């Protein structure tokens, strides 16, 4: 048994409360269980417990064995001085507070229905792909959807926290952090790190100065990426002249990347980093502010229109300097736009919502995910086999988080489905 099972028993009061007494025989009345604390400190805070004739307000600490109190060094931690009730499965040792008085203790083992423990152990010992696989179909649909939403929100908040961390490192500059997150995602899996380095070496505040000129934006991006060093045609040579001037003006020459760092192997021309760079240039040259554009977009269609910026005439026919294409390059494809919305727009909106304490931006982020078709991978296929439909990205992102962060880690007692099965 794990301690989280006792947390579940206490939180949902899954024990016989007819006559509750401390280990010393005093009557217990639970007035308020407290709220579950997932940070450091006691397990449930702001509880209200009546012991004999005295009402206490404080924390509840939960252990498998009473002796775990000392094992976990709570006896020397001031954070545990306001514990008013020690809830344990087995009372193997009397625990004293800092005044040398016994801490009121409630033992749950004799008060808990053994069948509940059996159900829990069955989930924990399951050899199926997910613990509840055999019982999943028996759980009400509303509980499944509610859990999907919880998992999705957790996923969004985790990604938003990564944005917030970068935001602080960049001096609380929303435009700069949006730019860096966007460029990292513009590299997709193959070139994400080198794209991020490009963003770090070429600050958005410099690039933004030239947003009215696609040519100058191209010069800066291709120059800083290291693609203007050799093997240039007439257009590339013109970009180099412009880049040399701008690089000298902004002291950028010592930050130019090596073109050999960019990966072209095992990818189609439409996904070459040179093509991604010209798509990025088209995007940057139509924007007066990336963050402002993202946060002011009223709906999904406005964002798609923004990301669908057409590349310059030269790049509509080329995938590299001196290399013409038999097909026209029209801009970023739908699947790539979906990727950018999921991994750039949504995390930025969530981080901003947390920063200014405005849930409207989280609601907007969720609404965007509901406009995008669900991705298809082995996880979504697995859920579909259990009749959990994943129609939109809202569904699939939530189901991926549920599978990876709850099911495979057997966090059944943090999952509405698991709790539903236990009853």
JSON list of N, CA and C in Angstrom, two decimals, residues 94 215 254 287 341 349 406:
[
{"chain": "A", "resi": 94, "resn": "UNK", "atom": "N", "xyz": [3.90, 5.77, 19.84]},
{"chain": "A", "resi": 94, "resn": "UNK", "atom": "CA", "xyz": [3.30, 7.01, 20.31]},
{"chain": "A", "resi": 94, "resn": "UNK", "atom": "C", "xyz": [4.18, 8.18, 19.87]},
{"chain": "A", "resi": 215, "resn": "UNK", "atom": "N", "xyz": [12.70, 41.80, -47.21]},
{"chain": "A", "resi": 215, "resn": "UNK", "atom": "CA", "xyz": [14.07, 41.60, -47.71]},
{"chain": "A", "resi": 215, "resn": "UNK", "atom": "C", "xyz": [15.08, 41.73, -46.56]},
{"chain": "A", "resi": 254, "resn": "UNK", "atom": "N", "xyz": [29.86, 38.37, -34.70]},
{"chain": "A", "resi": 254, "resn": "UNK", "atom": "CA", "xyz": [30.46, 37.31, -33.88]},
{"chain": "A", "resi": 254, "resn": "UNK", "atom": "C", "xyz": [29.43, 36.31, -33.36]},
{"chain": "A", "resi": 287, "resn": "UNK", "atom": "N", "xyz": [4.24, 41.28, -39.15]},
{"chain": "A", "resi": 287, "resn": "UNK", "atom": "CA", "xyz": [3.83, 41.42, -37.75]},
{"chain": "A", "resi": 287, "resn": "UNK", "atom": "C", "xyz": [4.48, 42.63, -37.09]},
{"chain": "A", "resi": 341, "resn": "UNK", "atom": "N", "xyz": [0.32, 26.39, -33.30]},
{"chain": "A", "resi": 341, "resn": "UNK", "atom": "CA", "xyz": [-0.74, 26.83, -32.39]},
{"chain": "A", "resi": 341, "resn": "UNK", "atom": "C", "xyz": [-0.65, 26.05, -31.08]},
{"chain": "A", "resi": 349, "resn": "UNK", "atom": "N", "xyz": [-0.43, 31.76, -24.21]},
{"chain": "A", "resi": 349, "resn": "UNK", "atom": "CA", "xyz": [-1.69, 32.25, -23.66]},
{"chain": "A", "resi": 349, "resn": "UNK", "atom": "C", "xyz": [-1.88, 31.78, -22.21]},
{"chain": "A", "resi": 406, "resn": "UNK", "atom": "N", "xyz": [-0.68, 9.92, -15.76]},
{"chain": "A", "resi": 406, "resn": "UNK", "atom": "CA", "xyz": [-1.53, 9.28, -14.76]},
{"chain": "A", "resi": 406, "resn": "UNK", "atom": "C", "xyz": [-1.51, 7.76, -14.90]}
]
